[in-house]
Amino acid sequence: MAEAGDSPADAPQLCGHCGENSPKYKCPGCLVRTCSLACATGHKEKTGCSGRRDRAAFVRRADYDANTMMSDYGLLQELTRDHALLRRDAEQLGIQAKGLRGPAAGSNGPPIAQLNRAQRNVVTRAKGERQVTIRYMSPGIKRHQQNKTIWQTSASRLVWTIELAVPEIAEPPNQWIESGFHDVCRLGDLWTRLLKAQPGDSVSAANAGDDGEAPRKRTRNDDSARIKLPSDDGKEYQFRSAIPLELHTAIAHVFGGIPPEELVWLIRVQDQPANRPTFCRIDPLQPLYTQLYYQTVLEFPTVYVYKQEPATWGAYAVTIEAPCTAVAAVGTCSGQDKEASDGHSDTPAAGPAAEPQLVQNDDVAE
C-alpha cells in the first residue's frame, strides 16, 4: 500500500487482469499490463483483444522508437513477399499486367499504368482550361469505376460525376453520386430544385422545362428525378438525379426550408496529412468550375454539405480555408502559405497553363 506522501504516479502498478500481482508483461495490442501467462490469456478472452499491435496505426514522432521501426520493417518485408507471390501466381495463370514497363527499371521492373486517350484528354483539358487537377486511381477501385466524367469538346466544358455527402444525417445512406453535371451549372440550383419536390411526389412543374413534359413520378423502384438546371451560358440542361428516395426524405426533413447559401459547402483539400484534415469552402451560387480552380480531385469532386461548420473530422480538428476561386492566389487552397493578392479578375490570368503531370505508378488507371 502506498504511503500518504506518495503520489499516484509513484504507487505500485498491479496486473490489469487479476489486480493482485505486479505486472511483468504488456499486451502489444491494447498495452494492458499483466503478471502471468494465465492473466494474459484471460485478458484476451475477456476483452476479445487480438494481442497484436495495429501496425498501420498512426504513431507520433516522439513515440517512434526502435521497436516501432523494426515492426514497420517487418511489415514492409511481408508486403514485398506477398507482392512477389501474387506476381508469380499471375504469371502462372497467364494474367498479363496492363501498361508498359519503365525504361529505367529494365525488363523485370514493375509495370507502369498508362491513361487511355479519353482520360488523358480529360486531365489535359481540366488542367489547361479549368485549372483543376484530376488524378485517376487504379482500375479496380470502386471510385474509378463510378467515374463518368468527360470533356465535352463541342461546348468546351467538363461534364462531371460528382459526389454529395451530408454527414449530419447519421443513418446511411448519407451520400450519393450524380453523373452528367455540367460544370457551368450551380450546386445550389441542384439542391434547391431537388428539395422543391416532396419525396415520393412528382417533380414540380416549374422544373419540368418549357417543353411541357410531364414531371416524372418518383417511386422506390425508380429513384431518379428529371429536373432542369440553369447555367451561366443562359441555357438549361436536362438532369436526371440519382439521389436515393430515403436520403431525399432525410434531407427534406433536416434541411427543408434552409437556402443553399446559408449552408456550409466544403470540398476536401488533397495532399494534406491525415491528422490535419483541411477543407475549402465553395459557393453553391456560382458555377462549379469557378469553385474548383487550383483544386486536386481524386477521380471526381466530393462535396460535403453541413448546417454548421464541422469542428472535427474523425479524431482530428478541421481546418477550413477560404473559397478556392480565381480571385484567390494559387497557393491559398493548396495548403501553401502564399497569401491571396488583391485586384484579380474573376477569370484565370492569361497565359499558358502548366502541363499536367501524369503520375505513372500503380495508383494511376490505364
Short mmCIF file of C-alpha atoms in Angstrom, two decimals:
data_model
loop_
_atom_site.label_atom_id
_atom_site.label_comp_id
_atom_site.label_asym_id
_atom_site.label_seq_id
_atom_site.Cartn_x
_atom_site.Cartn_y
_atom_site.Cartn_z
CA MET A 1 0.00 0.00 0.00
CA ALA A 2 1.33 3.42 -0.95
CA GLU A 3 2.33 5.81 1.84
CA ALA A 4 0.44 9.02 2.45
CA GLY A 5 3.15 11.13 0.85
CA ASP A 6 3.36 9.09 -2.33
CA SER A 7 1.81 10.45 -5.49
CA PRO A 8 -0.45 8.29 -7.69
CA ALA A 9 2.40 8.01 -10.20
CA ASP A 10 4.63 6.51 -7.50
CA ALA A 11 2.05 3.92 -6.42
CA PRO A 12 2.94 0.37 -7.48
CA GLN A 13 1.12 -0.88 -10.56
CA LEU A 14 -0.95 -4.04 -10.43
CA CYS A 15 -1.93 -6.61 -13.01
CA GLY A 16 -4.64 -5.31 -15.29
CA HIS A 17 -6.49 -8.64 -15.19
CA CYS A 18 -6.31 -10.04 -11.67
CA GLY A 19 -5.39 -6.80 -9.89
CA GLU A 20 -3.23 -8.61 -7.32
CA ASN A 21 0.36 -9.03 -8.52
CA SER A 22 2.93 -6.72 -10.06
CA PRO A 23 2.78 -6.81 -13.89
CA LYS A 24 5.58 -8.37 -15.91
CA TYR A 25 4.14 -8.30 -19.44
CA LYS A 26 2.45 -5.74 -21.66
CA CYS A 27 -0.12 -6.61 -24.33
CA PRO A 28 1.09 -5.35 -27.75
CA GLY A 29 -2.48 -4.75 -28.84
CA CYS A 30 -4.02 -2.66 -26.04
CA LEU A 31 -0.95 -2.10 -23.80
CA VAL A 32 -2.63 -3.67 -20.74
CA ARG A 33 -0.01 -4.96 -18.27
CA THR A 34 -0.41 -8.49 -16.87
CA CYS A 35 1.51 -10.59 -14.37
CA SER A 36 1.45 -14.05 -15.94
CA LEU A 37 0.60 -16.09 -19.00
CA ALA A 38 -2.70 -17.11 -17.41
CA CYS A 39 -3.69 -13.46 -16.88
CA ALA A 40 -2.57 -12.53 -20.40
CA THR A 41 -4.72 -15.30 -21.86
CA GLY A 42 -7.63 -14.42 -19.60
CA HIS A 43 -7.38 -10.78 -20.63
CA LYS A 44 -7.64 -11.70 -24.31
CA GLU A 45 -10.63 -13.98 -23.70
CA LYS A 46 -12.42 -11.37 -21.60
CA THR A 47 -11.86 -8.34 -23.84
CA GLY A 48 -11.54 -10.01 -27.23
CA CYS A 49 -8.15 -8.35 -27.76
CA SER A 50 -6.09 -9.98 -30.52
CA GLY A 51 -2.82 -9.26 -28.73
CA ARG A 52 -1.33 -7.82 -31.91
CA ARG A 53 -0.25 -4.25 -32.45
CA ASP A 54 -2.00 -2.32 -35.20
CA ARG A 55 0.99 -1.79 -37.45
CA ALA A 56 -0.88 0.66 -39.67
CA ALA A 57 -1.92 2.93 -36.79
CA PHE A 58 -0.59 6.50 -36.60
CA VAL A 59 2.45 6.89 -34.33
CA ARG A 60 3.68 10.27 -33.19
CA ARG A 61 7.29 11.09 -33.96
CA ALA A 62 8.03 11.44 -30.25
CA ASP A 63 6.77 7.88 -29.65
CA TYR A 64 8.60 6.33 -32.60
CA ASP A 65 11.28 4.01 -31.23
CA ALA A 66 13.43 1.08 -32.36
CA ASN A 67 10.66 -1.45 -31.73
CA THR A 68 8.27 0.50 -33.93
CA MET A 69 10.90 0.76 -36.66
CA MET A 70 11.52 -2.99 -36.62
CA SER A 71 7.78 -3.64 -36.74
CA ASP A 72 7.46 -1.37 -39.78
CA TYR A 73 10.42 -3.10 -41.41
CA GLY A 74 8.77 -6.47 -40.86
CA LEU A 75 5.53 -5.18 -42.36
CA LEU A 76 7.35 -3.98 -45.49
CA GLN A 77 9.03 -7.37 -45.83
CA GLU A 78 5.67 -9.12 -45.62
CA LEU A 79 4.18 -6.80 -48.26
CA THR A 80 7.16 -7.40 -50.55
CA ARG A 81 6.82 -11.16 -50.15
CA ASP A 82 3.05 -11.04 -50.79
CA HIS A 83 3.61 -8.92 -53.90
CA ALA A 84 6.15 -11.40 -55.25
CA LEU A 85 3.78 -14.32 -54.62
CA LEU A 86 0.92 -12.52 -56.38
CA ARG A 87 3.14 -11.70 -59.35
CA ARG A 88 4.22 -15.34 -59.59
CA ASP A 89 0.61 -16.55 -59.42
CA ALA A 90 -0.39 -14.05 -62.12
CA GLU A 91 2.37 -15.29 -64.42
CA GLN A 92 1.40 -18.93 -63.85
CA LEU A 93 -2.25 -18.15 -64.62
CA GLY A 94 -1.33 -16.18 -67.73
CA ILE A 95 -2.58 -12.86 -66.40
CA GLN A 96 -0.70 -10.02 -68.05
CA ALA A 97 -0.17 -6.72 -66.24
CA LYS A 98 -1.55 -3.79 -68.18
CA GLY A 99 0.69 -0.90 -69.16
CA LEU A 100 4.33 -0.54 -70.09
CA ARG A 101 7.43 -1.18 -68.03
CA GLY A 102 9.66 1.67 -67.02
CA PRO A 103 12.81 2.03 -69.12
CA ALA A 104 14.96 2.56 -66.03
CA ALA A 105 13.56 -0.49 -64.29
CA GLY A 106 14.55 -2.92 -67.04
CA SER A 107 12.51 -5.83 -68.26
CA ASN A 108 11.89 -7.05 -64.72
CA GLY A 109 10.68 -3.69 -63.39
CA PRO A 110 7.13 -3.12 -62.20
CA PRO A 111 4.52 -2.26 -64.85
CA ILE A 112 3.60 1.41 -65.22
CA ALA A 113 -0.10 2.12 -65.70
CA GLN A 114 -0.98 4.47 -68.53
CA LEU A 115 -4.00 6.74 -69.02
CA ASN A 116 -6.09 5.97 -72.08
CA ARG A 117 -6.81 8.61 -74.68
CA ALA A 118 -10.09 9.80 -73.18
CA GLN A 119 -8.58 10.08 -69.70
CA ARG A 120 -5.57 11.97 -70.99
CA ASN A 121 -7.92 14.39 -72.74
CA VAL A 122 -9.93 14.95 -69.56
CA VAL A 123 -6.79 15.53 -67.46
CA THR A 124 -5.20 17.87 -70.01
CA ARG A 125 -8.33 19.93 -70.67
CA ALA A 126 -9.22 20.15 -66.99
CA LYS A 127 -5.74 21.41 -66.14
CA GLY A 128 -5.35 23.74 -69.09
CA GLU A 129 -8.83 25.26 -69.35
CA ARG A 130 -10.33 24.76 -65.87
CA GLN A 131 -7.21 24.91 -63.67
CA VAL A 132 -8.24 21.74 -61.80
CA THR A 133 -6.02 18.67 -61.42
CA ILE A 134 -7.67 15.26 -61.80
CA ARG A 135 -5.99 12.14 -60.51
CA TYR A 136 -7.12 8.74 -61.65
CA MET A 137 -6.98 5.70 -59.39
CA SER A 138 -6.36 2.04 -60.18
CA PRO A 139 -8.97 0.37 -62.40
CA GLY A 140 -10.07 -1.99 -59.65
CA ILE A 141 -11.01 0.83 -57.26
CA LYS A 142 -14.76 1.34 -56.99
CA ARG A 143 -14.43 5.13 -57.24
CA HIS A 144 -12.67 4.74 -60.58
CA GLN A 145 -15.45 2.53 -61.87
CA GLN A 146 -18.07 5.10 -60.80
CA ASN A 147 -16.32 7.96 -62.58
CA LYS A 148 -18.13 9.01 -65.78
CA THR A 149 -16.52 12.45 -66.11
CA ILE A 150 -15.90 13.55 -69.71
CA TRP A 151 -14.67 16.62 -71.53
CA GLN A 152 -17.39 17.93 -73.84
CA THR A 153 -15.45 19.25 -76.80
CA SER A 154 -18.41 20.93 -78.52
CA ALA A 155 -19.08 23.19 -75.52
CA SER A 156 -15.54 23.21 -74.04
CA ARG A 157 -16.58 22.15 -70.58
CA LEU A 158 -16.34 19.28 -68.13
CA VAL A 159 -19.39 17.12 -67.57
CA TRP A 160 -18.68 15.87 -64.08
CA THR A 161 -19.50 12.93 -61.96
CA ILE A 162 -19.92 14.46 -58.51
CA GLU A 163 -20.48 13.02 -55.05
CA LEU A 164 -22.56 14.87 -52.47
CA ALA A 165 -22.27 13.88 -48.81
CA VAL A 166 -24.42 15.01 -45.88
CA PRO A 167 -22.50 13.83 -42.79
CA GLU A 168 -25.05 15.33 -40.35
CA ILE A 169 -27.51 12.65 -41.42
CA ALA A 170 -26.34 9.79 -39.22
CA GLU A 171 -28.28 6.93 -40.77
CA PRO A 172 -27.00 5.67 -44.13
CA PRO A 173 -27.26 6.43 -46.88
CA ASN A 174 -25.92 9.94 -46.30
CA GLN A 175 -24.20 10.42 -49.67
CA TRP A 176 -24.94 9.83 -53.31
CA ILE A 177 -23.27 10.16 -56.70
CA GLU A 178 -24.58 12.19 -59.64
CA SER A 179 -23.39 11.90 -63.24
CA GLY A 180 -23.76 14.33 -66.12
CA PHE A 181 -23.38 17.56 -64.11
CA HIS A 182 -22.18 20.37 -66.41
CA ASP A 183 -19.56 22.48 -64.69
CA VAL A 184 -21.31 25.68 -65.83
CA CYS A 185 -24.25 24.76 -63.56
CA ARG A 186 -24.57 25.56 -59.86
CA LEU A 187 -24.80 23.13 -56.99
CA GLY A 188 -27.28 25.41 -55.27
CA ASP A 189 -29.74 25.00 -58.15
CA LEU A 190 -29.43 21.23 -57.97
CA TRP A 191 -30.01 21.28 -54.21
CA THR A 192 -32.97 23.70 -54.37
CA ARG A 193 -34.80 22.05 -57.23
CA LEU A 194 -34.41 18.59 -55.74
CA LEU A 195 -35.91 19.77 -52.45
CA LYS A 196 -38.81 21.57 -54.13
CA ALA A 197 -40.40 18.20 -54.78
CA GLN A 198 -41.63 16.23 -51.82
CA PRO A 199 -40.10 12.74 -51.62
CA GLY A 200 -42.28 10.28 -53.47
CA ASP A 201 -44.12 13.01 -55.38
CA SER A 202 -43.53 14.20 -58.90
CA VAL A 203 -41.03 16.92 -59.64
CA SER A 204 -42.65 20.36 -59.59
CA ALA A 205 -43.91 21.73 -62.87
CA ALA A 206 -41.51 24.65 -62.53
CA ASN A 207 -38.66 22.24 -63.07
CA ALA A 208 -40.22 20.34 -65.95
CA GLY A 209 -38.93 22.78 -68.55
CA ASP A 210 -40.65 24.68 -71.34
CA ASP A 211 -41.33 21.62 -73.46
CA GLY A 212 -44.47 20.74 -71.47
CA GLU A 213 -43.09 17.37 -70.48
CA ALA A 214 -44.97 15.88 -67.57
CA PRO A 215 -42.97 15.62 -64.35
CA ARG A 216 -41.52 12.21 -63.70
CA LYS A 217 -43.06 10.22 -60.86
CA ARG A 218 -40.56 9.05 -58.23
CA THR A 219 -41.07 5.58 -56.86
CA ARG A 220 -38.94 3.24 -54.82
CA ASN A 221 -38.23 1.25 -57.97
CA ASP A 222 -37.00 4.35 -59.80
CA ASP A 223 -35.01 6.66 -57.54
CA SER A 224 -34.44 9.30 -60.20
CA ALA A 225 -35.91 12.72 -60.86
CA ARG A 226 -35.72 14.80 -64.01
CA ILE A 227 -35.07 18.47 -63.43
CA LYS A 228 -33.85 21.42 -65.46
CA LEU A 229 -30.62 23.06 -64.29
CA PRO A 230 -29.83 26.63 -65.43
CA SER A 231 -26.27 27.55 -66.31
CA ASP A 232 -24.14 30.64 -66.74
CA ASP A 233 -24.47 30.45 -70.54
CA GLY A 234 -28.22 31.13 -70.38
CA LYS A 235 -29.27 27.57 -71.21
CA GLU A 236 -30.98 24.90 -69.16
CA TYR A 237 -29.81 21.32 -69.14
CA GLN A 238 -31.86 18.24 -68.51
CA PHE A 239 -30.53 16.49 -65.45
CA ARG A 240 -31.59 13.15 -64.05
CA SER A 241 -30.75 12.91 -60.37
CA ALA A 242 -29.83 9.59 -58.79
CA ILE A 243 -30.48 10.63 -55.17
CA PRO A 244 -31.95 7.69 -53.20
CA LEU A 245 -35.52 8.19 -52.07
CA GLU A 246 -34.62 7.51 -48.39
CA LEU A 247 -31.89 10.14 -48.48
CA HIS A 248 -34.20 12.59 -50.25
CA THR A 249 -36.68 12.15 -47.41
CA ALA A 250 -33.99 12.69 -44.76
CA ILE A 251 -32.57 15.80 -46.45
CA ALA A 252 -36.03 17.33 -46.83
CA HIS A 253 -36.64 16.72 -43.11
CA VAL A 254 -33.28 18.07 -41.88
CA PHE A 255 -32.54 20.83 -44.40
CA GLY A 256 -36.01 21.74 -45.68
CA GLY A 257 -36.54 25.49 -45.87
CA ILE A 258 -32.85 26.43 -45.49
CA PRO A 259 -31.50 28.32 -48.55
CA PRO A 260 -28.37 26.72 -50.00
CA GLU A 261 -26.32 29.87 -49.43
CA GLU A 262 -26.90 29.54 -45.67
CA LEU A 263 -25.43 26.04 -45.60
CA VAL A 264 -21.75 25.18 -45.36
CA TRP A 265 -20.39 23.66 -48.58
CA LEU A 266 -16.91 22.14 -48.37
CA ILE A 267 -14.51 20.19 -50.53
CA ARG A 268 -11.50 18.43 -49.05
CA VAL A 269 -8.01 19.65 -49.90
CA GLN A 270 -5.79 16.81 -51.07
CA ASP A 271 -2.15 16.11 -50.15
CA GLN A 272 -2.63 17.06 -46.51
CA PRO A 273 -1.53 14.92 -43.52
CA ALA A 274 -4.17 12.53 -42.26
CA ASN A 275 -4.04 14.14 -38.83
CA ARG A 276 -4.65 17.61 -40.28
CA PRO A 277 -7.82 17.39 -42.39
CA THR A 278 -8.22 20.54 -44.45
CA PHE A 279 -11.32 21.67 -46.31
CA CYS A 280 -12.02 24.55 -48.66
CA ARG A 281 -15.28 26.48 -48.84
CA ILE A 282 -17.19 26.58 -52.10
CA ASP A 283 -20.04 28.85 -53.15
CA PRO A 284 -23.16 26.94 -54.27
CA LEU A 285 -24.47 30.01 -56.10
CA GLN A 286 -21.54 30.11 -58.52
CA PRO A 287 -20.84 27.74 -61.44
CA LEU A 288 -18.99 24.66 -60.33
CA TYR A 289 -15.92 25.27 -62.49
CA THR A 290 -15.21 28.56 -60.71
CA GLN A 291 -15.14 26.74 -57.36
CA LEU A 292 -12.61 24.10 -58.43
CA TYR A 293 -9.79 26.41 -59.51
CA TYR A 294 -6.42 25.11 -58.31
CA GLN A 295 -8.04 22.12 -56.62
CA THR A 296 -6.91 18.49 -56.90
CA VAL A 297 -9.63 15.84 -57.03
CA LEU A 298 -9.41 12.06 -56.92
CA GLU A 299 -11.45 10.89 -59.90
CA PHE A 300 -14.27 13.38 -59.20
CA PRO A 301 -15.20 16.01 -56.57
CA THR A 302 -16.82 15.07 -53.27
CA VAL A 303 -18.83 17.97 -51.81
CA TYR A 304 -19.80 17.95 -48.13
CA VAL A 305 -22.91 19.86 -47.03
CA TYR A 306 -23.37 20.95 -43.40
CA LYS A 307 -25.78 23.13 -41.46
CA GLN A 308 -22.90 24.26 -39.27
CA GLU A 309 -19.15 24.20 -39.73
CA PRO A 310 -17.68 20.88 -38.58
CA ALA A 311 -15.19 21.15 -35.73
CA THR A 312 -13.64 17.70 -36.13
CA TRP A 313 -13.08 15.08 -38.80
CA GLY A 314 -12.79 11.75 -37.06
CA ALA A 315 -10.48 12.37 -34.12
CA TYR A 316 -8.75 15.46 -35.56
CA ALA A 317 -9.56 19.16 -35.65
CA VAL A 318 -10.72 20.53 -39.01
CA THR A 319 -9.05 23.40 -40.86
CA ILE A 320 -11.32 25.36 -43.22
CA GLU A 321 -9.70 27.59 -45.82
CA ALA A 322 -11.04 30.49 -47.84
CA PRO A 323 -13.05 29.86 -51.03
CA CYS A 324 -10.86 28.38 -53.73
CA THR A 325 -11.72 30.61 -56.70
CA ALA A 326 -9.82 32.52 -59.33
CA VAL A 327 -9.80 35.52 -57.01
CA ALA A 328 -7.58 33.63 -54.57
CA ALA A 329 -3.92 33.03 -55.13
CA VAL A 330 -2.85 29.64 -56.43
CA GLY A 331 -1.33 28.59 -53.11
CA THR A 332 -4.28 29.60 -50.94
CA CYS A 333 -6.26 26.41 -51.46
CA SER A 334 -3.34 24.01 -51.70
CA GLY A 335 -2.03 24.25 -48.17
CA GLN A 336 0.72 26.74 -49.03
CA ASP A 337 1.47 29.92 -47.09
CA LYS A 338 1.21 32.21 -50.09
CA GLU A 339 -1.33 34.96 -49.43
CA ALA A 340 -4.04 35.94 -51.85
CA SER A 341 -3.33 39.13 -53.76
CA ASP A 342 -5.81 41.91 -54.49
CA GLY A 343 -7.02 43.03 -57.87
CA HIS A 344 -7.53 39.66 -59.53
CA SER A 345 -10.31 39.33 -62.04
CA ASP A 346 -12.97 36.63 -61.92
CA THR A 347 -11.20 34.64 -64.61
CA PRO A 348 -7.80 32.95 -64.53
CA ALA A 349 -4.82 35.02 -65.59
CA ALA A 350 -3.92 34.80 -69.25
CA GLY A 351 -1.03 32.69 -70.33
CA PRO A 352 -0.28 29.05 -70.98
CA ALA A 353 -1.37 26.68 -68.24
CA ALA A 354 1.10 24.29 -66.75
CA GLU A 355 1.16 20.90 -68.35
CA PRO A 356 -0.42 18.24 -66.17
CA GLN A 357 1.99 15.78 -64.64
CA LEU A 358 0.66 12.30 -65.13
CA VAL A 359 1.98 10.24 -62.26
CA GLN A 360 2.85 6.88 -63.71
CA ASN A 361 2.57 4.37 -60.93
CA ASP A 362 0.26 1.66 -59.70
CA ASP A 363 -2.24 4.24 -58.39
CA VAL A 364 -3.00 5.60 -61.84
CA ALA A 365 -5.57 3.96 -64.05
CA GLU A 366 -4.80 2.87 -67.53
#
